[in-house]
């Protein structure tokens, strides 16, 4: 379904060069659900950017459904790839209404000069908002800028499901929400990717989520995948094991720092 | 007095079409587009030279003017999206190029339409019993039709995407849309309307002048801002209506200033200065309010 071959990405920052990804090889089958953990700056977001096409790799190839999409612009990859980021502002158009945002998301190919919202689609929208249980069904004509972060993120998830992507990229998409909303949004996402069998990569800083969800777990550090646990290995892991592994990484880093300084 | 108001209304509506064009770029696409100072003249230039030199149909030249303006918008759009030139500079470059092109089209700095048939003359002839009001009715119908089509367009699937492009471009890309193409399309639509307005104004006032477009962006903004301060709505229908109202009020104020302004020493040549000052103040008000609000909070 999705394959990354020898992906490297270097950023120039001032006179230095930052190696955000130092050689990633990864293959996902249809329906795989990978969780990704790693410290800040490990390269997780960059990895998702490269898959989505908003960042081009310095070296390497991205293959989606046996097709080399390395240089395909992001908007063309959007036909297969959906994405939700940490930022509740990123996934919706704030000045437009809930209904208009939903209408935007439910139509991906061949937009025409037909009316975007009809009586029939409005009824569907009411259903969709009812299933969220956030009282948004009465607010279809409110601009999205009036919604709270949690409401917006729930709307973003709904919009992602309407587009029926085959690959879903989730980047700490509940990190900015309060615990209740975070649980709600993460359940919503989980239900959707499982029901539709969407191939998913989920970045999270929540170790419990990382262990509880999905059939594979990656730990990244300094632009590399340092651990790759299969479904069976994952079952025997506990949060404390992951924390251990984390701190081991840091000790190694600190030693390296001492050596070089 | 009544005549002044009729004329102000007619002009307000005709220039209102240009203001709707400015609204598309400035408010919807979030792209401050200076091309309009050139494309307004392009519309007038094409219309008048086709009428005078080639004897084209006055209604047909309106469509041709729209197409020519749209082409100018496409050029600005490509400069910005393909060559990566910033929005302001892309507009300035197009505007300057259009100055030369407009002179080429006209062959001289101004063209008089006094001896040719225009849409205005046709209407006056066709609806003689209506007398003075016939032109007003015609102008109102044309402008409202343009507004209606525009409002409907912004409710279509494509129109929705265009609006979202100015609102959150990254999100629109993630929806599988080539936003570069949307921007070019929006600029084309905007400048097409501006050129249409130019062609109508030329036929209305009986001449085209290569300098008649100077400040189109500012008067357009004045209408957008005046209208926006009267009508607070995010619905496209009301936003578009408010712009036409803004344009009417602006033209009425201009008419009175020109008529009676001499009392306080006002001259026609001061108009652009005063308009710009109005826009500056209007743009400053929201920032000023915010600053005051912050000061109150920190107290
Ligand atoms: N556009 C950019 N220009 C320069 N450096 C960048 C850019 N984007 C990312 N980087 C650098 O690449 C490295 C990886 O960043 P990335 O955002 O992928 O980390 P992350 O794993 O998502 O971290 P976090 O957990 O904080 O979100 C960081 O050192 C970052 O500073
Ligand atoms: Mg990140």
Coordinates of C-alpha atoms and ligand atoms in Angstrom, one line a residue:
Chain A
X1 CA 0.0 0.0 0.0
X2 CA 2.7 2.5 1.1
X3 CA 6.4 2.1 0.8
X4 CA 9.3 4.3 1.8
X5 CA 12.7 3.6 0.3
X6 CA 15.9 5.0 1.8
X7 CA 14.2 8.3 2.7
X8 CA 16.7 11.0 3.8
X9 CA 15.8 14.6 4.4
X10 CA 18.2 17.4 5.2
X11 CA 17.1 20.9 6.1
X12 CA 19.4 23.9 5.9
X13 CA 19.1 26.1 9.0
X14 CA 21.4 29.0 8.8
X15 CA 24.8 27.7 8.0
X16 CA 24.1 24.3 9.6
X17 CA 22.5 21.3 7.9
X18 CA 20.0 19.4 10.0
X19 CA 19.4 15.8 9.0
X20 CA 15.8 15.3 9.9
X21 CA 15.5 11.9 8.4
X22 CA 18.6 9.7 8.2
X23 CA 17.5 6.8 6.0
X24 CA 14.0 5.4 6.6
X25 CA 12.8 2.2 5.0
X26 CA 9.2 1.3 5.7
X27 CA 6.5 -0.8 4.1
X28 CA 2.8 -0.9 5.1
X29 CA 0.2 -3.3 3.8
X30 CA -3.4 -2.4 3.3
X31 CA -5.1 -2.0 6.7
X32 CA -1.9 -1.7 8.7
X33 CA -2.1 0.6 11.7
X34 CA 1.3 1.8 12.8
X35 CA 1.8 3.9 15.9
X36 CA 5.0 6.1 16.0
X37 CA 6.6 7.5 19.1
X38 CA 9.9 9.4 19.6
X39 CA 11.3 12.4 21.3
X40 CA 10.8 16.0 20.0
X41 CA 12.7 16.6 16.8
X42 CA 13.0 12.8 16.0
X43 CA 11.6 13.5 12.5
X44 CA 8.1 12.1 12.9
X45 CA 6.3 15.1 11.4
X46 CA 8.8 15.3 8.6
X47 CA 8.2 11.7 7.8
X48 CA 4.4 12.4 7.5
X49 CA 5.1 15.5 5.5
X50 CA 7.1 13.5 3.0
X51 CA 4.4 10.9 2.7
X52 CA 1.7 13.6 2.2
X53 CA 3.9 15.4 -0.3
X54 CA 4.2 18.8 1.5
X55 CA 7.9 18.2 1.9
X56 CA 10.1 16.5 -0.8
X57 CA 12.8 14.0 0.4
X58 CA 16.4 14.8 -0.3
X59 CA 17.0 11.2 -1.2
X60 CA 14.7 8.2 -1.6
X61 CA 11.4 7.2 -3.0
X62 CA 7.8 7.2 -1.9
X63 CA 5.6 4.6 -3.4
X64 CA 1.8 4.5 -3.0
X65 CA -0.2 1.6 -4.4
X66 CA 2.9 0.5 -6.5
X67 CA 3.2 3.9 -8.0
X68 CA 6.2 6.2 -7.5
X69 CA 4.7 9.4 -6.1
X70 CA 8.0 11.0 -4.9
X71 CA 7.5 14.1 -6.9
X72 CA 3.7 14.1 -7.2
X73 CA 2.3 17.4 -5.7
X74 CA 0.5 17.1 -2.4
X75 CA -2.9 18.0 -3.9
X76 CA -2.8 15.0 -6.2
X77 CA -1.8 12.6 -3.4
X78 CA -4.8 13.8 -1.5
X79 CA -7.0 11.4 -3.5
X80 CA -5.5 8.6 -1.3
X81 CA -4.1 10.3 1.7
X82 CA -5.9 12.1 4.5
X83 CA -4.2 13.9 7.3
X84 CA -5.0 15.4 10.6
X85 CA -2.4 17.4 12.5
X86 CA -2.1 18.6 16.1
X87 CA -3.3 22.1 15.1
X88 CA -7.1 22.3 15.3
X89 CA -6.9 25.4 13.0
X90 CA -5.2 23.5 10.2
X91 CA -8.0 21.2 9.0
X92 CA -10.9 23.6 8.5
X93 CA -11.6 26.9 6.8
X94 CA -12.4 29.2 9.7
X95 CA -14.4 31.9 7.9
X96 CA -16.7 29.3 6.3
X97 CA -19.6 27.6 8.0
X98 CA -19.6 24.0 9.3
X99 CA -21.9 23.0 6.4
X100 CA -19.6 24.6 3.8
X101 CA -16.6 22.8 5.3
X102 CA -18.4 19.5 5.2
X103 CA -19.4 20.2 1.6
X104 CA -15.8 20.9 0.7
X105 CA -14.7 17.6 2.2
X106 CA -17.4 15.3 0.8
X107 CA -16.4 16.1 -2.8
X108 CA -12.9 15.3 -3.9
X109 CA -12.8 14.7 -7.6
X110 CA -14.3 16.9 -10.4
X111 CA -15.8 19.8 -8.6
X112 CA -18.4 21.4 -10.9
X113 CA -20.7 24.4 -11.0
X114 CA -23.5 22.5 -9.2
X115 CA -24.7 24.0 -5.9
X116 CA -22.4 22.7 -3.2
X117 CA -25.1 22.4 -0.5
X118 CA -28.6 21.0 -1.3
X119 CA -31.4 20.1 1.0
X120 CA -30.4 16.4 0.7
X121 CA -26.8 17.0 1.7
X122 CA -27.9 19.2 4.5
X123 CA -29.9 16.3 6.0
X124 CA -26.8 14.1 5.7
X125 CA -24.8 16.8 7.5
X126 CA -27.3 16.9 10.4
X127 CA -26.9 13.1 10.7
X128 CA -23.1 13.4 10.7
X129 CA -23.1 16.1 13.4
X130 CA -25.7 14.2 15.5
X131 CA -23.4 11.2 15.5
X132 CA -20.7 13.4 17.0
X133 CA -22.9 14.2 20.0
X134 CA -21.4 17.7 20.4
X135 CA -24.6 19.7 19.7
X136 CA -23.1 20.9 16.4
X137 CA -26.2 19.8 14.4
X138 CA -27.9 23.2 15.2
X139 CA -24.9 25.1 14.3
X140 CA -24.4 24.1 10.6
X141 CA -24.4 27.7 9.6
X142 CA -22.0 29.0 12.2
X143 CA -18.5 29.9 10.9
X144 CA -16.0 27.3 12.1
X145 CA -14.0 30.1 13.8
X146 CA -16.6 30.1 16.5
X147 CA -16.0 26.5 17.5
X148 CA -13.7 25.3 20.2
X149 CA -10.5 23.4 19.5
X150 CA -12.1 20.1 20.4
X151 CA -15.2 20.8 18.3
X152 CA -13.0 21.8 15.4
X153 CA -10.9 18.7 15.6
X154 CA -14.0 16.5 15.7
X155 CA -15.2 18.2 12.6
X156 CA -11.8 17.6 11.0
X157 CA -12.1 13.9 11.7
X158 CA -15.6 13.9 10.3
X159 CA -14.4 15.6 7.2
X160 CA -11.5 13.1 6.8
X161 CA -14.0 10.2 6.9
X162 CA -16.2 11.9 4.3
X163 CA -13.3 11.9 1.9
X164 CA -12.7 8.2 2.4
X165 CA -8.9 8.2 2.2
X166 CA -7.0 4.9 1.8
X167 CA -4.1 6.1 3.9
X168 CA -4.6 8.2 7.1
X169 CA -1.8 10.2 8.7
X170 CA -2.4 11.3 12.3
X171 CA 0.1 13.6 13.9
X172 CA -0.6 14.0 17.6
X173 CA -4.1 15.0 16.5
X174 CA -5.5 14.9 20.1
X175 CA -2.5 16.7 21.7
X176 CA -4.1 20.1 21.9
X177 CA -7.4 18.9 23.4
X178 CA -8.6 18.5 27.0
X179 CA -8.7 14.8 28.2
X180 CA -12.5 14.4 27.6
X181 CA -12.3 15.7 24.0
X182 CA -9.0 13.9 23.4
X183 CA -10.7 10.6 24.2
X184 CA -13.7 11.4 22.1
X185 CA -11.7 12.4 19.1
X186 CA -9.4 9.5 19.4
X187 CA -12.3 7.0 19.7
X188 CA -13.9 8.7 16.6
X189 CA -10.7 8.2 14.6
X190 CA -10.2 4.7 15.8
X191 CA -13.8 3.7 14.9
X192 CA -13.4 5.2 11.4
X193 CA -10.0 3.6 10.5
X194 CA -11.1 0.2 11.8
X195 CA -14.5 0.3 10.1
X196 CA -13.0 1.3 6.7
X197 CA -9.8 -0.7 7.1
X198 CA -7.8 2.5 6.4
X199 CA -4.0 2.1 6.4
X200 CA -2.9 4.4 9.2
X201 CA 0.2 6.0 10.7
X202 CA -0.4 7.6 14.0
X203 CA 2.2 9.7 15.8
X204 CA 1.6 10.1 19.5
X205 CA 3.4 11.1 22.7
X206 CA 0.9 9.0 24.7
X207 CA 2.6 5.6 25.4
X208 CA -0.7 4.0 26.4
X209 CA -2.3 4.9 23.1
X210 CA 0.8 3.8 21.2
X211 CA 0.6 0.3 22.8
X212 CA -3.2 0.0 22.8
X213 CA -3.8 0.9 19.2
X214 CA -2.6 -0.6 15.9
X215 CA -0.6 -3.7 14.9
X216 CA 2.9 -2.3 14.8
X217 CA 4.9 0.3 16.8
X218 CA 7.9 2.3 15.7
X219 CA 10.2 4.3 18.0
X220 CA 12.1 7.0 16.2
X221 CA 15.2 9.0 17.3
X222 CA 17.3 11.4 15.4
X223 CA 15.8 10.7 12.1
X224 CA 16.0 6.9 12.3
X225 CA 13.7 4.1 13.3
X226 CA 15.4 2.7 16.4
X227 CA 12.8 0.1 17.3
X228 CA 10.2 -1.6 15.2
X229 CA 7.8 -3.8 17.2
X230 CA 5.5 -6.3 15.6
X231 CA 2.0 -7.0 16.8
X232 CA 3.1 -9.9 19.0
X233 CA 6.0 -8.0 20.5
X234 CA 3.8 -5.1 21.1
X235 CA 1.4 -7.2 23.2
X236 CA 4.1 -8.1 25.7
X237 CA 5.3 -4.5 26.0
X238 CA 4.3 -2.2 28.9
X239 CA 4.4 1.5 29.2
X240 CA 7.4 1.2 31.6
X241 CA 9.4 -0.7 29.0
X242 CA 8.9 2.1 26.5
X243 CA 9.9 4.7 29.0
X244 CA 13.0 2.6 29.7
X245 CA 13.9 2.5 26.0
X246 CA 13.3 6.2 25.8
X247 CA 15.7 7.0 28.5
X248 CA 18.3 4.7 27.1
X249 CA 18.2 6.7 23.9
X250 CA 18.8 9.8 25.8
X251 CA 21.7 8.4 27.8
X252 CA 23.3 7.4 24.5
X253 CA 22.7 10.9 23.3
X254 CA 24.2 12.5 26.4
X255 CA 27.3 10.3 26.2
X256 CA 27.7 11.3 22.6
X257 CA 27.5 14.9 23.6
X258 CA 30.1 14.4 26.3
X259 CA 32.4 12.7 23.8
X260 CA 32.2 15.4 21.2
X261 CA 32.4 18.4 23.6
Chain B
X1 CA -30.5 67.6 -6.8
X2 CA -32.5 64.6 -7.8
X3 CA -30.4 64.4 -10.9
X4 CA -27.2 64.4 -8.9
X5 CA -28.6 61.5 -6.9
X6 CA -29.5 59.6 -10.1
X7 CA -26.1 60.1 -11.6
X8 CA -24.4 59.1 -8.4
X9 CA -26.5 56.0 -8.2
X10 CA -25.7 55.1 -11.8
X11 CA -22.0 55.6 -11.3
X12 CA -22.1 53.8 -7.9
X13 CA -23.6 50.8 -9.6
X14 CA -21.2 50.8 -12.6
X15 CA -18.1 51.2 -10.4
X16 CA -19.7 48.8 -8.0
X17 CA -18.9 46.0 -10.5
X18 CA -15.2 46.9 -10.2
X19 CA -15.6 46.9 -6.4
X20 CA -17.0 43.4 -6.6
X21 CA -13.9 42.5 -8.5
X22 CA -11.7 44.0 -5.8
X23 CA -13.7 42.2 -3.2
X24 CA -13.0 38.8 -4.8
X25 CA -9.2 39.3 -4.6
X26 CA -8.9 41.4 -1.4
X27 CA -11.5 39.7 0.8
X28 CA -12.0 36.2 -0.7
X29 CA -8.7 35.3 -2.1
X30 CA -6.7 37.3 0.4
X31 CA -4.6 38.6 -2.5
X32 CA -4.2 42.4 -2.7
X33 CA -4.2 42.7 -6.5
X34 CA -3.0 46.0 -8.1
X35 CA -3.6 44.7 -11.6
X36 CA -7.1 46.3 -11.4
X37 CA -5.7 49.8 -12.0
X38 CA -4.6 48.5 -15.4
X39 CA -7.4 46.1 -16.2
X40 CA -10.1 48.8 -15.6
X41 CA -8.5 50.8 -18.4
X42 CA -8.0 47.7 -20.6
X43 CA -11.8 47.2 -20.5
X44 CA -12.5 50.8 -21.4
X45 CA -9.7 50.8 -24.1
X46 CA -10.9 47.6 -25.8
X47 CA -14.5 48.7 -25.7
X48 CA -13.9 52.1 -27.1
X49 CA -11.4 51.2 -29.8
X50 CA -13.6 48.3 -31.0
X51 CA -16.6 50.6 -31.1
X52 CA -14.9 53.6 -32.8
X53 CA -12.5 51.9 -35.1
X54 CA -14.2 48.6 -36.0
X55 CA -17.9 49.4 -35.3
X56 CA -18.5 46.5 -33.0
X57 CA -21.8 45.9 -31.3
X58 CA -21.8 47.8 -27.9
X59 CA -23.0 44.8 -26.0
X60 CA -20.5 42.4 -27.6
X61 CA -17.6 44.6 -26.6
X62 CA -18.6 44.2 -23.0
X63 CA -18.0 40.5 -23.2
X64 CA -14.7 41.0 -25.0
X65 CA -13.7 43.5 -22.4
X66 CA -14.4 40.9 -19.7
X67 CA -12.3 38.3 -21.5
X68 CA -9.4 40.8 -21.9
X69 CA -9.5 41.7 -18.2
X70 CA -9.6 38.0 -17.3
X71 CA -6.5 37.4 -19.4
X72 CA -4.7 40.2 -17.5
X73 CA -5.7 38.5 -14.2
X74 CA -4.3 35.2 -15.5
X75 CA -1.0 36.9 -16.2
X76 CA -0.8 38.2 -12.6
X77 CA -1.8 34.8 -11.3
X78 CA 0.9 33.0 -13.3
X79 CA 3.5 35.5 -12.2
X80 CA 2.6 34.8 -8.6
X81 CA 2.0 31.0 -8.6
X82 CA 4.4 29.9 -11.3
X83 CA 7.3 32.4 -11.0
X84 CA 6.9 32.9 -7.3
X85 CA 6.7 36.7 -7.5
X86 CA 5.0 38.1 -4.4
X87 CA 1.3 39.1 -4.8
X88 CA 1.8 42.9 -4.6
X89 CA 4.8 42.9 -7.0
X90 CA 3.0 40.6 -9.5
X91 CA 0.1 43.0 -9.5
X92 CA 2.3 46.1 -10.0
X93 CA 4.2 44.4 -12.9
X94 CA 0.9 43.6 -14.6
X95 CA -0.4 47.0 -14.0
X96 CA 2.7 48.6 -15.6
X97 CA 2.6 46.3 -18.5
X98 CA -1.0 47.0 -19.1
X99 CA -0.2 50.8 -19.2
X100 CA 1.8 50.2 -22.4
X101 CA -0.7 47.6 -23.7
X102 CA -3.6 49.9 -23.1
X103 CA -1.9 52.7 -25.1
X104 CA -1.3 50.2 -27.9
X105 CA -5.0 49.2 -27.9
X106 CA -6.2 52.8 -28.0
X107 CA -3.5 54.1 -30.3
X108 CA -3.7 57.5 -28.5
X109 CA -4.1 58.6 -24.8
X110 CA -7.9 59.1 -25.1
X111 CA -10.8 58.1 -27.3
X112 CA -14.1 60.0 -27.5
X113 CA -17.3 57.9 -27.9
X114 CA -19.5 60.9 -28.6
X115 CA -20.1 60.0 -32.2
X116 CA -20.6 56.2 -31.8
X117 CA -23.5 54.1 -30.6
X118 CA -23.1 52.9 -27.0
X119 CA -25.2 50.7 -24.7
X120 CA -26.4 53.8 -23.0
X121 CA -27.6 55.4 -26.2
X122 CA -29.3 52.2 -27.2
X123 CA -31.1 52.0 -23.9
X124 CA -32.2 55.6 -24.0
X125 CA -33.6 55.1 -27.5
X126 CA -35.3 51.9 -26.7
X127 CA -37.0 53.0 -23.6
X128 CA -37.7 56.6 -24.4
X129 CA -41.0 56.8 -22.3
X130 CA -39.0 56.1 -19.2
X131 CA -37.0 59.2 -19.8
X132 CA -34.2 59.9 -17.3
X133 CA -34.7 56.8 -15.4
X134 CA -34.2 54.4 -18.3
X135 CA -30.4 54.5 -17.9
X136 CA -30.7 54.0 -14.1
X137 CA -32.9 51.0 -14.6
X138 CA -30.6 49.4 -17.2
X139 CA -27.5 50.0 -15.0
X140 CA -29.3 48.6 -12.0
X141 CA -30.3 45.5 -13.9
X142 CA -26.9 44.8 -15.3
X143 CA -25.1 45.3 -11.9
X144 CA -27.6 43.2 -9.9
X145 CA -27.4 40.5 -12.5
X146 CA -23.6 40.4 -12.2
X147 CA -23.9 40.3 -8.4
X148 CA -26.5 37.6 -8.5
X149 CA -24.4 35.4 -10.8
X150 CA -21.4 36.0 -8.5
X151 CA -23.3 35.1 -5.4
X152 CA -24.6 31.9 -7.0
X153 CA -21.2 31.0 -8.2
X154 CA -19.8 31.3 -4.7
X155 CA -22.4 28.7 -3.6
X156 CA -21.3 26.1 -6.2
X157 CA -18.7 23.5 -5.5
X158 CA -16.0 25.4 -7.4
X159 CA -17.0 28.7 -5.7
X160 CA -16.7 27.1 -2.3
X161 CA -13.2 25.9 -3.1
X162 CA -12.3 29.4 -4.3
X163 CA -13.4 30.9 -1.0
X164 CA -11.7 28.2 1.0
X165 CA -8.4 28.9 -0.9
X166 CA -8.2 32.4 0.5
X167 CA -9.3 31.1 3.9
X168 CA -7.0 28.1 4.6
X169 CA -4.9 27.2 1.6
X170 CA -3.2 24.2 3.2
X171 CA -6.6 22.7 4.0
X172 CA -7.7 23.1 0.4
X173 CA -4.6 21.4 -0.9
X174 CA -5.3 18.5 1.5
X175 CA -8.8 18.3 -0.1
X176 CA -7.1 17.5 -3.4
X177 CA -7.3 20.9 -5.0
X178 CA -4.7 22.6 -7.1
X179 CA -4.8 25.9 -5.3
X180 CA -2.5 27.6 -7.7
X181 CA -5.0 27.1 -10.4
X182 CA -7.8 28.4 -8.1
X183 CA -5.9 31.6 -7.5
X184 CA -5.4 32.2 -11.2
X185 CA -9.1 31.6 -11.8
X186 CA -10.0 34.0 -9.0
X187 CA -7.8 36.7 -10.4
X188 CA -9.2 36.1 -13.8
X189 CA -12.8 36.5 -12.5
X190 CA -11.9 39.6 -10.5
X191 CA -10.1 41.4 -13.4
X192 CA -12.7 40.3 -15.8
X193 CA -15.3 42.1 -13.7
X194 CA -13.1 45.2 -13.3
X195 CA -12.6 45.4 -17.1
X196 CA -16.3 45.0 -17.6
X197 CA -16.8 47.9 -15.2
X198 CA -14.3 49.9 -17.2
X199 CA -16.0 49.1 -20.5
X200 CA -19.4 50.2 -19.0
X201 CA -18.0 53.4 -17.5
X202 CA -16.4 54.3 -20.8
X203 CA -19.7 53.9 -22.7
X204 CA -21.5 55.7 -19.9
X205 CA -19.2 58.7 -19.7
X206 CA -18.5 58.8 -23.5
X207 CA -14.8 58.5 -23.5
X208 CA -11.8 56.3 -22.5
X209 CA -8.7 57.7 -21.1
X210 CA -5.4 55.9 -20.4
X211 CA -5.3 57.4 -16.9
X212 CA -8.8 56.6 -15.9
X213 CA -7.8 53.5 -13.9
X214 CA -5.5 55.2 -11.5
X215 CA -6.8 54.4 -8.0
X216 CA -9.3 51.7 -9.0
X217 CA -7.9 49.5 -6.2
X218 CA -8.4 52.3 -3.7
X219 CA -11.9 53.2 -4.7
X220 CA -12.8 49.5 -4.8
X221 CA -11.4 49.1 -1.3
X222 CA -13.3 52.2 -0.2
X223 CA -16.5 50.6 -1.3
X224 CA -15.6 47.2 0.3
X225 CA -14.7 48.9 3.6
X226 CA -17.6 51.3 3.7
X227 CA -20.0 48.5 2.9
X228 CA -18.4 46.2 5.4
X229 CA -18.7 48.7 8.2
X230 CA -22.5 49.0 7.5
X231 CA -23.3 45.3 7.1
X232 CA -21.7 42.8 9.4
X233 CA -22.3 39.4 7.8
X234 CA -20.2 36.6 6.4
X235 CA -22.9 35.5 4.0
X236 CA -21.7 36.2 0.5
X237 CA -25.1 37.7 -0.5
X238 CA -24.9 40.3 2.2
X239 CA -21.2 41.0 1.6
X240 CA -21.8 41.6 -2.1
X241 CA -24.9 43.8 -1.4
X242 CA -22.9 45.8 1.2
X243 CA -20.2 46.5 -1.4
X244 CA -22.7 47.9 -3.9
X245 CA -24.2 50.0 -1.1
X246 CA -20.6 51.1 -0.2
X247 CA -20.0 52.0 -3.8
X248 CA -23.2 54.0 -4.0
X249 CA -22.4 56.0 -0.8
X250 CA -18.9 56.6 -2.0
X251 CA -20.0 58.0 -5.4
X252 CA -22.7 60.1 -3.8
X253 CA -20.1 61.6 -1.4
X254 CA -17.8 62.2 -4.3
X255 CA -20.6 63.9 -6.3
X256 CA -21.4 66.2 -3.5
X257 CA -17.8 67.0 -2.8
X258 CA -17.3 67.9 -6.4
X259 CA -20.4 70.0 -6.4
X260 CA -20.2 71.8 -3.2
X261 CA -16.7 71.1 -2.0
X262 CA -15.4 74.4 -3.4
X263 CA -16.8 76.0 -0.3
X264 CA -14.0 74.5 1.7
X265 CA -11.5 74.8 -1.1
X266 CA -11.9 71.2 -2.4
X267 CA -10.8 70.5 -6.0
X268 CA -11.5 67.5 -8.2
X269 CA -7.8 66.8 -8.2
X270 CA -7.9 66.3 -4.4
X271 CA -10.3 63.3 -4.8
X272 CA -7.7 60.6 -4.8
X273 CA -5.9 62.0 -1.8
X274 CA -9.1 62.2 0.2
X275 CA -10.2 58.7 -0.8
X276 CA -6.9 57.2 0.2
X277 CA -7.1 59.0 3.5
X278 CA -10.6 57.5 4.1
X279 CA -9.2 54.0 3.3
X280 CA -6.2 54.5 5.6
X281 CA -8.5 55.5 8.4
X282 CA -10.9 52.7 7.7
X283 CA -8.0 50.2 7.7
X284 CA -6.6 51.6 10.9
X285 CA -9.8 51.4 12.9
X286 CA -9.8 47.6 13.5
X287 CA -6.1 47.8 14.6
X288 CA -6.8 50.7 16.8
X289 CA -9.8 49.0 18.4
X290 CA -7.6 46.0 19.1
X291 CA -4.9 48.1 20.7
X292 CA -7.5 49.8 22.9
X293 CA -9.0 46.5 23.9
X294 CA -5.5 45.2 24.8
X295 CA -4.8 48.3 26.9
X296 CA -8.0 47.8 28.8
X297 CA -7.2 44.2 29.5
X298 CA -3.7 44.9 30.8
X299 CA -4.9 47.7 33.1
Ligands
LIG1 N1 11.3 23.4 7.5 C1 12.4 23.1 8.3 N2 13.5 23.8 8.3 C2 14.6 23.4 9.1 N3 14.6 22.4 9.9 C3 13.5 21.7 10.1 C4 12.3 22.0 9.3 N4 11.3 21.1 9.6 C5 11.9 20.3 10.5 N5 13.1 20.6 10.8 C6 14.0 20.0 11.8 O1 14.0 18.6 11.5 C7 14.0 17.9 12.8 C8 12.8 17.0 12.8 O2 11.6 17.8 13.0 P1 10.2 17.1 13.1 O3 9.2 18.2 13.1 O4 10.0 16.1 12.0 O5 10.2 16.4 14.5 P2 9.1 15.7 15.3 O6 9.6 14.3 15.5 O7 7.8 15.8 14.6 O8 9.1 16.4 16.7 P3 7.9 16.8 17.7 O9 7.6 15.6 18.6 O10 8.4 18.0 18.5 O11 6.7 17.2 16.8 C9 14.0 18.9 13.9 O12 15.4 19.1 14.3 C10 13.6 20.2 13.2 O13 14.2 21.3 13.8
LIG2 MG1 5.9 16.8 15.1

